[in-house]
mmCIF file of C-alpha atoms in Angstrom:
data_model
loop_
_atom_site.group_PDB
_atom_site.id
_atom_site.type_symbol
_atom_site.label_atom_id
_atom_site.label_comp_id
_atom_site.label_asym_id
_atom_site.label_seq_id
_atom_site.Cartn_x
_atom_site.Cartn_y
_atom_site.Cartn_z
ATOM 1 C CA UNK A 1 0.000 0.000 0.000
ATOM 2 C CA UNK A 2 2.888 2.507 1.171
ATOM 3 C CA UNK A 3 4.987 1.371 -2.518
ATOM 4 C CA UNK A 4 1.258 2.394 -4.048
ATOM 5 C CA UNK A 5 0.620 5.855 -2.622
ATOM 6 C CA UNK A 6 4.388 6.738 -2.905
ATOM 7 C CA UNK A 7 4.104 5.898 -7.244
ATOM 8 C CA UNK A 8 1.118 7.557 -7.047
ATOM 9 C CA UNK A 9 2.358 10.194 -5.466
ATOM 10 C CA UNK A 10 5.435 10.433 -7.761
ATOM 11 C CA UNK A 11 3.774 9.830 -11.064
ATOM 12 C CA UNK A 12 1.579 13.164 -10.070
ATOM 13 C CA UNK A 13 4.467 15.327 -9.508
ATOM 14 C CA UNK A 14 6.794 13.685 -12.492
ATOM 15 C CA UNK A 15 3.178 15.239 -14.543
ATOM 16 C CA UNK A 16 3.006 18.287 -13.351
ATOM 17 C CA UNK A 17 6.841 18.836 -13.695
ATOM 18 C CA UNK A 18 6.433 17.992 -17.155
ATOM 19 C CA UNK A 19 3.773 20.053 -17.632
ATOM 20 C CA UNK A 20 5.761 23.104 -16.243
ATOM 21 C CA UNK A 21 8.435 21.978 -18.981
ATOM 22 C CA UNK A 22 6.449 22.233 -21.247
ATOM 23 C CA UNK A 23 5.142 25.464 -20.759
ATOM 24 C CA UNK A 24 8.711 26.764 -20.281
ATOM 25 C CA UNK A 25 10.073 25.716 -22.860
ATOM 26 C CA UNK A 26 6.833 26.779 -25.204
ATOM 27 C CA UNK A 27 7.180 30.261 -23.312
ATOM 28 C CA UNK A 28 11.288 29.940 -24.352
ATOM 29 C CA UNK A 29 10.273 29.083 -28.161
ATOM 30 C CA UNK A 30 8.042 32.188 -28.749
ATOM 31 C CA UNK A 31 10.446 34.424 -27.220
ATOM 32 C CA UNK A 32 13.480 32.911 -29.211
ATOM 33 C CA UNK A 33 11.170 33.312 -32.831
ATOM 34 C CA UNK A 34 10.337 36.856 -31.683
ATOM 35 C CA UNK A 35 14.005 37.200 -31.211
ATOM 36 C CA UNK A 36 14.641 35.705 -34.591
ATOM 37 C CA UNK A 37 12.263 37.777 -35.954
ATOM 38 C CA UNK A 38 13.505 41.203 -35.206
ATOM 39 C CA UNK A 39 16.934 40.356 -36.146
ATOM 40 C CA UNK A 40 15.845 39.704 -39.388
ATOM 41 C CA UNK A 41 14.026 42.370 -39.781
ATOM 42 C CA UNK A 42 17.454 44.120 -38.412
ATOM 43 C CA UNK A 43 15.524 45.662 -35.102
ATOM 44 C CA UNK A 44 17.469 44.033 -32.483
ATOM 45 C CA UNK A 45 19.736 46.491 -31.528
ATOM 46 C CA UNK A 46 21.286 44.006 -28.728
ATOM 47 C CA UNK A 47 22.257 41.658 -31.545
ATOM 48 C CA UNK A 48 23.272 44.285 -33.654
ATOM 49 C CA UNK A 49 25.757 45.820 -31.336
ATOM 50 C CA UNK A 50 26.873 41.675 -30.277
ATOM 51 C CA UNK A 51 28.091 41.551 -34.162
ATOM 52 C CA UNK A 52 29.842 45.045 -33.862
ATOM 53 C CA UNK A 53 31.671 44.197 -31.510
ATOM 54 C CA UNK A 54 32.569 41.022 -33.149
ATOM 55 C CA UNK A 55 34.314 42.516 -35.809
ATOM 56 C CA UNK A 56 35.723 45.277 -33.768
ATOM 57 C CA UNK A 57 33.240 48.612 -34.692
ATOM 58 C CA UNK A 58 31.982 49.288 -31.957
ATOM 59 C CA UNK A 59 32.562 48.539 -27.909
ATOM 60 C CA UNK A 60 29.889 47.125 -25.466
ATOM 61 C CA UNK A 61 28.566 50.357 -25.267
ATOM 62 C CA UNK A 62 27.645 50.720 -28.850
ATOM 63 C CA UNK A 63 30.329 53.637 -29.403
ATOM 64 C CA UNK A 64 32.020 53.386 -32.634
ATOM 65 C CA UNK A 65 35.706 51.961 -32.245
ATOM 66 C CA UNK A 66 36.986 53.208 -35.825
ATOM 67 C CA UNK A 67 35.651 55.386 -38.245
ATOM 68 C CA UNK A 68 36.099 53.057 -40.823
ATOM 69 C CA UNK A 69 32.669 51.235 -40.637
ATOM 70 C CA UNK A 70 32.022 51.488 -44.858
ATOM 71 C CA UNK A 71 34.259 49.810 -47.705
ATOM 72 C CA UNK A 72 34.720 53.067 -49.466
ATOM 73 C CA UNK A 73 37.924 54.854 -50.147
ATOM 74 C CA UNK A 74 37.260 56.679 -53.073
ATOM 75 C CA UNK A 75 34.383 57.466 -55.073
ATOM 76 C CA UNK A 76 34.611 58.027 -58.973
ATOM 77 C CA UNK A 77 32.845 60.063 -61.905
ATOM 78 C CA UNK A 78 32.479 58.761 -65.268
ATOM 79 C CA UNK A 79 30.187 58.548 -67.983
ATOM 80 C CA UNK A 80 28.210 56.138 -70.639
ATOM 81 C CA UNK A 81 24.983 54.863 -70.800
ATOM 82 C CA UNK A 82 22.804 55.421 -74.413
ATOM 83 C CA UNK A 83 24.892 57.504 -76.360
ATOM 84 C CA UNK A 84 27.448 57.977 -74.098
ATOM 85 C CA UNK A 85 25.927 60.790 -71.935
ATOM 86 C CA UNK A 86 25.165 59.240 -68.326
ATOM 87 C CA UNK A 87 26.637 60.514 -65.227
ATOM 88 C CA UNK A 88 27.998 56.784 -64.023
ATOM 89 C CA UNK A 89 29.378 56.501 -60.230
ATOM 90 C CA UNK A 90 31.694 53.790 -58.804
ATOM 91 C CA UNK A 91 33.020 53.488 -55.472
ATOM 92 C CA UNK A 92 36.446 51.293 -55.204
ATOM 93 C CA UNK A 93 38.411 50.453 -51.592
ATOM 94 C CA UNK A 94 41.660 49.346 -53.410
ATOM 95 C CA UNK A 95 41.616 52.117 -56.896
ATOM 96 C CA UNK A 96 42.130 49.100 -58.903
ATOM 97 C CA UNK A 97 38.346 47.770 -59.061
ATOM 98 C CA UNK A 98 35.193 50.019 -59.467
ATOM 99 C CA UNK A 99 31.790 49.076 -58.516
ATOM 100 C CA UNK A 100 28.978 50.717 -59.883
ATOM 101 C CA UNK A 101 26.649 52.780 -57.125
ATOM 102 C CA UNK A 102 23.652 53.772 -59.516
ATOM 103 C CA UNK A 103 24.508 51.339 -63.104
ATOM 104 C CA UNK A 104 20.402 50.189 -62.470
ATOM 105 C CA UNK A 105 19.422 53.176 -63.991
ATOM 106 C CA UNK A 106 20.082 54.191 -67.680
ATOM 107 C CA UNK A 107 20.082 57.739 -67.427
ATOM 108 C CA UNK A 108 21.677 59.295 -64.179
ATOM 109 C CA UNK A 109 20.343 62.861 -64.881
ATOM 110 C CA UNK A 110 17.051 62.539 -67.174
ATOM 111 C CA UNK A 111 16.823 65.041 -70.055
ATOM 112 C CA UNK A 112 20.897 66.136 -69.353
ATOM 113 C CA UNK A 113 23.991 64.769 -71.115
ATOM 114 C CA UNK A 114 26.689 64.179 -69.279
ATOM 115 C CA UNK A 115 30.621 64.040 -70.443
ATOM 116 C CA UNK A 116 33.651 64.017 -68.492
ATOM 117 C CA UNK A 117 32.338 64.752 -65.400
ATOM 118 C CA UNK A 118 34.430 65.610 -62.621
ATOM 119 C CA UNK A 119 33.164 64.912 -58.836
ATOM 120 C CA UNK A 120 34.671 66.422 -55.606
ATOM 121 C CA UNK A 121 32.328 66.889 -52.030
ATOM 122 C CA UNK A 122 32.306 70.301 -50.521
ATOM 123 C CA UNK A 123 29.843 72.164 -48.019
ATOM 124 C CA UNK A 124 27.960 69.397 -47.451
ATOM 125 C CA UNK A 125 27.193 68.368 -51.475
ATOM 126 C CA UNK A 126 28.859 66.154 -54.045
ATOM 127 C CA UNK A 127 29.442 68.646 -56.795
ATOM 128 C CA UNK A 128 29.985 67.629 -60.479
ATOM 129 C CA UNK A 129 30.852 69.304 -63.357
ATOM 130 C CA UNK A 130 31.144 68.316 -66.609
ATOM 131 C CA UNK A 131 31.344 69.414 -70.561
ATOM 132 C CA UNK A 132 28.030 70.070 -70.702
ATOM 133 C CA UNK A 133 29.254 72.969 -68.196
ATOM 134 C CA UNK A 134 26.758 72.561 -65.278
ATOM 135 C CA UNK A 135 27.894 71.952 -62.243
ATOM 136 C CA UNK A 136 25.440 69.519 -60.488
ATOM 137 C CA UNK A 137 24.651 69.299 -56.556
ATOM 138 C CA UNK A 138 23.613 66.554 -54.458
ATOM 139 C CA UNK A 139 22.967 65.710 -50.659
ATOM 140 C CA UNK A 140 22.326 62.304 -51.628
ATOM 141 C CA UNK A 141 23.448 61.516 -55.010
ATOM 142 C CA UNK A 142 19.920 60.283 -55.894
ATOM 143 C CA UNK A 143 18.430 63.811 -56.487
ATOM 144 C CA UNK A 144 20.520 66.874 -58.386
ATOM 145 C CA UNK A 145 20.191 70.320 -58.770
ATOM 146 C CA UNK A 146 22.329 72.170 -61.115
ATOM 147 C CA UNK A 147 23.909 75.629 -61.816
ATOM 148 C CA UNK A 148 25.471 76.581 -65.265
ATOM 149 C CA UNK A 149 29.340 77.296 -65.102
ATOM 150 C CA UNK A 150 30.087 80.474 -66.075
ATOM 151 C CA UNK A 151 32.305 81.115 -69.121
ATOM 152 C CA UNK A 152 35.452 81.540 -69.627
ATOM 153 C CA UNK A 153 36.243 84.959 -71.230
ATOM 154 C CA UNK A 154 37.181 85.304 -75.157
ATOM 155 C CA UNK A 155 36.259 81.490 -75.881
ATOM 156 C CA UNK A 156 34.450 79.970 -77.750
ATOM 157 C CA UNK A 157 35.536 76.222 -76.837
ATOM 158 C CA UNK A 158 34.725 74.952 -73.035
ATOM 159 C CA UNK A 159 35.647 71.735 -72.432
ATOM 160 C CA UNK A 160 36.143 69.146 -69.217
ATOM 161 C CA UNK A 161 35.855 70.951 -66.102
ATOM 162 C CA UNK A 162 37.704 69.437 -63.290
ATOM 163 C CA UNK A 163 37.950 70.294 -59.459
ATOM 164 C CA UNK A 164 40.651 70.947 -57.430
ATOM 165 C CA UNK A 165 40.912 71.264 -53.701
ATOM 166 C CA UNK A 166 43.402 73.396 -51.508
ATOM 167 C CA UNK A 167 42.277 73.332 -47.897
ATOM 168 C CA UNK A 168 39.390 75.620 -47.674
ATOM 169 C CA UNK A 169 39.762 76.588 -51.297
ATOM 170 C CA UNK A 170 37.798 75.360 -54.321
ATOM 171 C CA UNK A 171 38.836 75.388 -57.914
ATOM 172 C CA UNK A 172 37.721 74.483 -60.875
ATOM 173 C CA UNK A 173 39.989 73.816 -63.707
ATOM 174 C CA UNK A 174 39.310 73.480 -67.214
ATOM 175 C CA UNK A 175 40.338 74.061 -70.687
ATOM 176 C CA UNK A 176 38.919 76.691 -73.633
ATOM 177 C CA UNK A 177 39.995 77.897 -76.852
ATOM 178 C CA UNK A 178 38.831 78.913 -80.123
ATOM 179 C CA UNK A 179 40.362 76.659 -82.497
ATOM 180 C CA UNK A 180 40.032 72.730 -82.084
ATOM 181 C CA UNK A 181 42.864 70.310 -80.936
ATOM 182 C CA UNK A 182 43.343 68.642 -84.272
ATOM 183 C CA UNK A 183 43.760 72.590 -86.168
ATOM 184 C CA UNK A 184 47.382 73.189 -86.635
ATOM 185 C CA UNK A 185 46.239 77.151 -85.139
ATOM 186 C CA UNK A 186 44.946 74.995 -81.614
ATOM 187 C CA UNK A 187 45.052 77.026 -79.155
ATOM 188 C CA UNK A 188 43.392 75.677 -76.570
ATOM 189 C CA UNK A 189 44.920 76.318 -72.720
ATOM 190 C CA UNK A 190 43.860 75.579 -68.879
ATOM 191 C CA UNK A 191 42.431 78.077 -66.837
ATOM 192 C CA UNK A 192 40.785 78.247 -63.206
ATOM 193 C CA UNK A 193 38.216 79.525 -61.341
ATOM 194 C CA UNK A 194 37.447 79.726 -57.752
ATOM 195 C CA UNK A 195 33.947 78.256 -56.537
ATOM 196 C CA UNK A 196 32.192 78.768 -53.690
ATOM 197 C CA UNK A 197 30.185 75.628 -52.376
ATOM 198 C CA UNK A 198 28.107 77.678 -49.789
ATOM 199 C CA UNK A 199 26.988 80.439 -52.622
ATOM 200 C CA UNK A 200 27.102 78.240 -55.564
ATOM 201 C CA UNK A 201 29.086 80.982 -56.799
ATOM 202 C CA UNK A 202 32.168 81.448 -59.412
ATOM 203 C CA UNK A 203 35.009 84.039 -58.785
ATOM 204 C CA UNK A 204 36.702 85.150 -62.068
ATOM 205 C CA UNK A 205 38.332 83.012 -64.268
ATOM 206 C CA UNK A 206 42.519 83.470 -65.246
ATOM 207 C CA UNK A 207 44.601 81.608 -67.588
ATOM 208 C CA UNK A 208 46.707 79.177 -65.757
ATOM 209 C CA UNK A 209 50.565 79.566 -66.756
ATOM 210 C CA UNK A 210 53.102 76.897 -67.599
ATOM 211 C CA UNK A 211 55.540 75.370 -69.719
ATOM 212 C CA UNK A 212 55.040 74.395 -73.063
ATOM 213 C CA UNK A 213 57.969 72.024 -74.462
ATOM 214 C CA UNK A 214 56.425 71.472 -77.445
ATOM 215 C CA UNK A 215 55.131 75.041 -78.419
ATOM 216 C CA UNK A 216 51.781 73.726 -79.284
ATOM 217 C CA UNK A 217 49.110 74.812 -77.379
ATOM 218 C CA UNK A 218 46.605 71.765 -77.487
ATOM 219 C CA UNK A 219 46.836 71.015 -73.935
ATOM 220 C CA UNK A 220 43.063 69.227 -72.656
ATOM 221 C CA UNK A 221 42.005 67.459 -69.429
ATOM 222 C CA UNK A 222 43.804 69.272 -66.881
ATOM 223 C CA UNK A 223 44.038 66.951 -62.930
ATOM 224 C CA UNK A 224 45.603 68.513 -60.451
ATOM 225 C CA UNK A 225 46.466 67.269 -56.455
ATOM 226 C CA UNK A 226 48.845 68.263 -53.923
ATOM 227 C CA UNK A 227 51.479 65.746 -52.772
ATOM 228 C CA UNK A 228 54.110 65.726 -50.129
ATOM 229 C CA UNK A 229 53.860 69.466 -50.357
ATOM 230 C CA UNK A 230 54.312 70.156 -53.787
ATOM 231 C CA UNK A 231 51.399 70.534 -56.646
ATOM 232 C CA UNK A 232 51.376 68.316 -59.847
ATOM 233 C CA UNK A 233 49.321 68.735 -63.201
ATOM 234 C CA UNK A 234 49.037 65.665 -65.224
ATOM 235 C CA UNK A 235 46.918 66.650 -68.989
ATOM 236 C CA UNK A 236 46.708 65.565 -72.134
ATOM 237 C CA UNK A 237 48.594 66.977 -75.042
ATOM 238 C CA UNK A 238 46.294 65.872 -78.288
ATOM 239 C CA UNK A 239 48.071 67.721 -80.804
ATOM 240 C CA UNK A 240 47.428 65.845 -84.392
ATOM 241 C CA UNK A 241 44.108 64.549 -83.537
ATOM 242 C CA UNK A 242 43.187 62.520 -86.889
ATOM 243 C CA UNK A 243 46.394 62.828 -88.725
ATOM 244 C CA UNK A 244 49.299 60.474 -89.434
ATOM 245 C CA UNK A 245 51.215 61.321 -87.010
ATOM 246 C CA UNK A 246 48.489 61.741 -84.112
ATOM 247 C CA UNK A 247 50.677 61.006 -80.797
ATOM 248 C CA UNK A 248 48.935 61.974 -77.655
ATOM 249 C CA UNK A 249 50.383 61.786 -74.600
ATOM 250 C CA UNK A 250 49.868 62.703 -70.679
ATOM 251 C CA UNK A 251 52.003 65.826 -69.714
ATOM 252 C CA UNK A 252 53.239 65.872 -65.921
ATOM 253 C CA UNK A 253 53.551 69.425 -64.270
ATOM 254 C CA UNK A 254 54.756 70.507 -61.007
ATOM 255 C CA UNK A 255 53.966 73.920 -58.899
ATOM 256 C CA UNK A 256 54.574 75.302 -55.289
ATOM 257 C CA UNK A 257 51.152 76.882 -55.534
ATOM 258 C CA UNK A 258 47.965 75.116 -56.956
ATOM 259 C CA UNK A 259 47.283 77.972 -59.464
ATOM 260 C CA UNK A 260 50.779 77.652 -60.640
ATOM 261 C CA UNK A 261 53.714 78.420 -62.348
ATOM 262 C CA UNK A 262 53.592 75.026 -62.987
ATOM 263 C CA UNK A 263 57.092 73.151 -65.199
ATOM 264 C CA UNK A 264 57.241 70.396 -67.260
ATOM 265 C CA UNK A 265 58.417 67.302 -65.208
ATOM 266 C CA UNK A 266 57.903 64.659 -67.737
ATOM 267 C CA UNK A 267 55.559 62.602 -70.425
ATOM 268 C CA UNK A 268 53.994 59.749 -68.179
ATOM 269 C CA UNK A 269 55.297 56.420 -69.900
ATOM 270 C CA UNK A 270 51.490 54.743 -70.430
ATOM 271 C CA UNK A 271 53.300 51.979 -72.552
ATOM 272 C CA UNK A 272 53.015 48.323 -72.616
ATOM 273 C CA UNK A 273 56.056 46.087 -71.698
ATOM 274 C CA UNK A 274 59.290 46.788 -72.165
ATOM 275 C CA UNK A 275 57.935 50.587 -73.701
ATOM 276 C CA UNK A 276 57.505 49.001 -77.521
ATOM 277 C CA UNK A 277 54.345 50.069 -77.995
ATOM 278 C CA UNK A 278 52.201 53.652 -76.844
ATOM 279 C CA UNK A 279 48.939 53.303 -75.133
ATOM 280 C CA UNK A 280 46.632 56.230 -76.469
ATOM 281 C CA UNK A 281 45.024 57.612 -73.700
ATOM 282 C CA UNK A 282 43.518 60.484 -72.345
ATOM 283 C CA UNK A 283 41.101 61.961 -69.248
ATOM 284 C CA UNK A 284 43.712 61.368 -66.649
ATOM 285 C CA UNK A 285 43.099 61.592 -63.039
ATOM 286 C CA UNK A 286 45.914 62.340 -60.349
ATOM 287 C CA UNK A 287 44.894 60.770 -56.864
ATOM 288 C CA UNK A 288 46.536 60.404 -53.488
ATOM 289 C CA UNK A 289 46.560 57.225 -51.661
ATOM 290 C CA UNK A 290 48.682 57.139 -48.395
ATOM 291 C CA UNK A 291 52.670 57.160 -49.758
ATOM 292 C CA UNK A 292 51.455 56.625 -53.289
ATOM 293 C CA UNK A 293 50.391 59.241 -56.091
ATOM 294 C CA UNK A 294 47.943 57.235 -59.016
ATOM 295 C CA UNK A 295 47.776 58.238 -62.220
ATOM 296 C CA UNK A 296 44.260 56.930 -63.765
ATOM 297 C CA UNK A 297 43.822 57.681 -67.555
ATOM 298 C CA UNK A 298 41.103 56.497 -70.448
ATOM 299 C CA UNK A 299 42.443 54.059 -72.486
ATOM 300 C CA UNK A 300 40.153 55.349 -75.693
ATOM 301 C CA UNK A 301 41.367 53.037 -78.383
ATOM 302 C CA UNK A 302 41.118 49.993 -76.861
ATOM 303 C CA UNK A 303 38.758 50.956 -74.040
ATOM 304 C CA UNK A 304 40.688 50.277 -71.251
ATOM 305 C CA UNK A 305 41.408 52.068 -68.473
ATOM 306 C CA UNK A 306 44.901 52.184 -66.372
ATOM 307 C CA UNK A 307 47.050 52.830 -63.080
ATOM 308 C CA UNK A 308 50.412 54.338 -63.282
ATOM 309 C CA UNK A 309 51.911 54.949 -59.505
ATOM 310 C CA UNK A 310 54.723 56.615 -57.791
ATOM 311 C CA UNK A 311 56.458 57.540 -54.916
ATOM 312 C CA UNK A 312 58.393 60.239 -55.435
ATOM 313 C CA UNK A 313 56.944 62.185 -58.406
ATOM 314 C CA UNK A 314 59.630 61.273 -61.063
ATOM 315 C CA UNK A 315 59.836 57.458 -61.229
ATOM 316 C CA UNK A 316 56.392 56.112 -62.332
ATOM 317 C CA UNK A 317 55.635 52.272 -62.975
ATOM 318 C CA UNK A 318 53.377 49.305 -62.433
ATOM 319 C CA UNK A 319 51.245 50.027 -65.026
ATOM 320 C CA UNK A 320 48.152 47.813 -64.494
ATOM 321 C CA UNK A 321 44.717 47.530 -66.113
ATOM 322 C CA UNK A 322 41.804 48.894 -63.637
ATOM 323 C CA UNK A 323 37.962 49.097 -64.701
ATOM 324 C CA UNK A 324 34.491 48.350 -63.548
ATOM 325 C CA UNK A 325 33.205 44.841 -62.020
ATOM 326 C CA UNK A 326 30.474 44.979 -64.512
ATOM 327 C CA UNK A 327 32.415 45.144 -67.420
ATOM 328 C CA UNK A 328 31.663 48.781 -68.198
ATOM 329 C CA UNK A 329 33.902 51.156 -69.623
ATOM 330 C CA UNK A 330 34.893 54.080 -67.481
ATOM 331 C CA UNK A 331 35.247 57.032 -69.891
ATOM 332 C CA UNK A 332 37.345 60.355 -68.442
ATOM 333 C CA UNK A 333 36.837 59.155 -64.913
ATOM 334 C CA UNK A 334 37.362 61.373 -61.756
ATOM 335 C CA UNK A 335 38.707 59.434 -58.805
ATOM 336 C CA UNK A 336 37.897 61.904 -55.178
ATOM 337 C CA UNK A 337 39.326 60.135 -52.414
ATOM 338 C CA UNK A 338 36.735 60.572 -49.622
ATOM 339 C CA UNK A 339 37.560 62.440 -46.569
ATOM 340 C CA UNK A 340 34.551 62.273 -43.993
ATOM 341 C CA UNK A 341 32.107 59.651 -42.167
ATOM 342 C CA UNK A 342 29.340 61.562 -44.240
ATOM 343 C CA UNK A 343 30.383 61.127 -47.765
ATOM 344 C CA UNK A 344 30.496 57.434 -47.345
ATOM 345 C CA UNK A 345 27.394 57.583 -45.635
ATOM 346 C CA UNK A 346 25.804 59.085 -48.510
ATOM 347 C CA UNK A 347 26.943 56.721 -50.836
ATOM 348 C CA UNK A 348 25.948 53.640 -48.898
ATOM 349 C CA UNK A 349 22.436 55.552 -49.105
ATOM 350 C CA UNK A 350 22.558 55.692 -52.798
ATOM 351 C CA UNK A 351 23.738 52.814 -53.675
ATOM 352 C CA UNK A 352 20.914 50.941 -51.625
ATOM 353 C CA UNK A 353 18.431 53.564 -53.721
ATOM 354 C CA UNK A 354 19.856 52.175 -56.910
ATOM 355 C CA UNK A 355 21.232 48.606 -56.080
ATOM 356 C CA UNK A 356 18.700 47.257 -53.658
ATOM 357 C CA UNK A 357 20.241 43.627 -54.272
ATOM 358 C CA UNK A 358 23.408 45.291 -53.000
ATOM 359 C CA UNK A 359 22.037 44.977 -49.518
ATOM 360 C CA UNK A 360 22.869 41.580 -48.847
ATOM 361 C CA UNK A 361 26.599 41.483 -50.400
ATOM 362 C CA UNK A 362 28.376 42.912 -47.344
ATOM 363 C CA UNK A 363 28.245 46.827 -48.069
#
């Protein structure tokens, strides 16, 4: 009788327990798939700041560790599209690949045509200019406004605007003329403007000087960056367009002062192996990376685009092929090395708005 009540007795209490289990653990489950739930809708901010702190962004508190919590380095400005008059953006972390920010649309800027557009950020706006001389504004790189760039004086030829940074000073470069590249009377020259971000404003523009070792003034596609404390110009010289003995080549300059005197340093050897052969090119783009100084330029004959480097200013090598994961072509591309937590946020922004699919590849 005792053995009786006492299994009795157990066999009541072994049901309840389980019962209690069971209600745990059901209690456990709908809290875990609410869990689940807002982490994959990316509302869990405890989870969130768990994987931050996994890979070092942020500390326990949720403070940011580093200000390097995007990919991007640089951002860069080209152009193609139908016809060959789309404002196309790229971001790279490396300046050797280029991945396209809004390539899901055909027409960056509907109704406008863009060439050779030139990007730089300033007062809170990416500004580009381009040939179509407009300089277009952005908070977001989604929406643009635009302002017409005022012209150069005694001109009748305007051509690839480019912007140039000196502390708390905006420029913008460009070339003009009245007589094309390929007429043996060319007389096309840089000259510079300031601009003022806040204002949307242009100062007056003056003819940039410098050297001209070949006496021909056909000098296009002016890029100019400071580095280790001295300025350098890098253009093209297309003297000859569409004749025999069409050469062009990119120029190298170097100045104390961004608006010059700048003096010849030296043609940039854009040459395949062992120098046997000249790569026609054109569009460069001088960038700062760290110790290095790039030269990008527009291979237009073969449509390939390429890195020259240096060190020192004089001896330039490792020529390598760069260009767009997609395949694109990147025609007279600007490369702006970013400088704030605010551009990059702005392009993770728009290349979510254009790239959607994007979201889930890491950026």
């Amino acid at each position: 009788d005792w053995l009786d009540s006492l299994n009795m007795e157990l066999d009541s209490k072994l049901a309840a327990q389980d019962e209690a289990t069971v209600k745990r653990l059901t209690e456990q489950s709908q809290v875990l798939t609410a869990r689940i739930n807002r982490i994959i809708m990316g509302t869990d901010t405890d989870a969130i700041i768990e994987v931050l702190q996994n890979i070092g962004v942020c500390n326990k508190s949720g403070t940011s560790l580093t200000s390097r919590t995007y990919p991007f380095k640089a951002i860069a400005s080209s152009f193609s599209g139908q016809n060959y008059t789309s404002l196309d953006l790229y971001w790279t972390s490396d300046y050797e690949k280029f991945y396209p920010i809004n390539k899901s649309v055909i027409k960056g800027l509907e109704g406008e045509e863009i060439r050779d557009p030139s990007i730089t950020y300033s007062g809170g706006k990416y500004l580009v200019a381009d040939t179509s001389w407009n300089v277009y504004y952005s908070t977001d790189l989604t929406k643009f406004n635009s302002v017409p760039i005022s012209n150069i004086p005694d001109t009748s030829i305007n051509w690839a605007p480019e912007w140039v940074v000196d502390g708390n000073d905006l420029y913008l470069f460009a070339c003009g003329g009245n007589n094309n590249t390929y007429d043996v009377n060319a007389d096309m020259r840089i000259y510079y403007t300031q601009f003022d971000a806040d204002t949307m404003s242009f100062g007056t523009w003056n003819r940039l000087t410098y050297d001209v070792p070949t006496g021909v003034r056909a000098n296009i596609d002016p890029t100019v960056v400071k580095y280790k404390g001295e300025w350098y110009m890098a253009m093209k010289l297309e003297y000859g367009l569409g004749t025999n003995g069409y050469l062009p080549r990119i120029q190298l300059y170097k100045s104390n002062s961004a608006t010059g005197y700048y003096s010849y340093v030296m043609d940039l050897p854009f040459q395949t192996e062992n120098n046997h052969f000249d790569l026609q090119v054109e569009g460069p783009s001088l960038c700062v990376d760290g110790d290095k100084l790039y030269c990008f330029a527009d291979g237009f004959s073969d449509t390939t685009s390429y890195r020259l480097e240096t060190t020192d200013g004089k001896d330039w090598s490792h020529l390598i092929d760069i260009g767009a994961s997609d395949g694109s072509r990147m025609q007279h591309f600007t490369v702006y090395p970013l400088q704030s937590q605010n551009e990059q946020q702005i392009i993770q922004g728009a290349t979510m708005y254009y790239l959607p699919e994007a979201m889930g590849n890491g950026i």
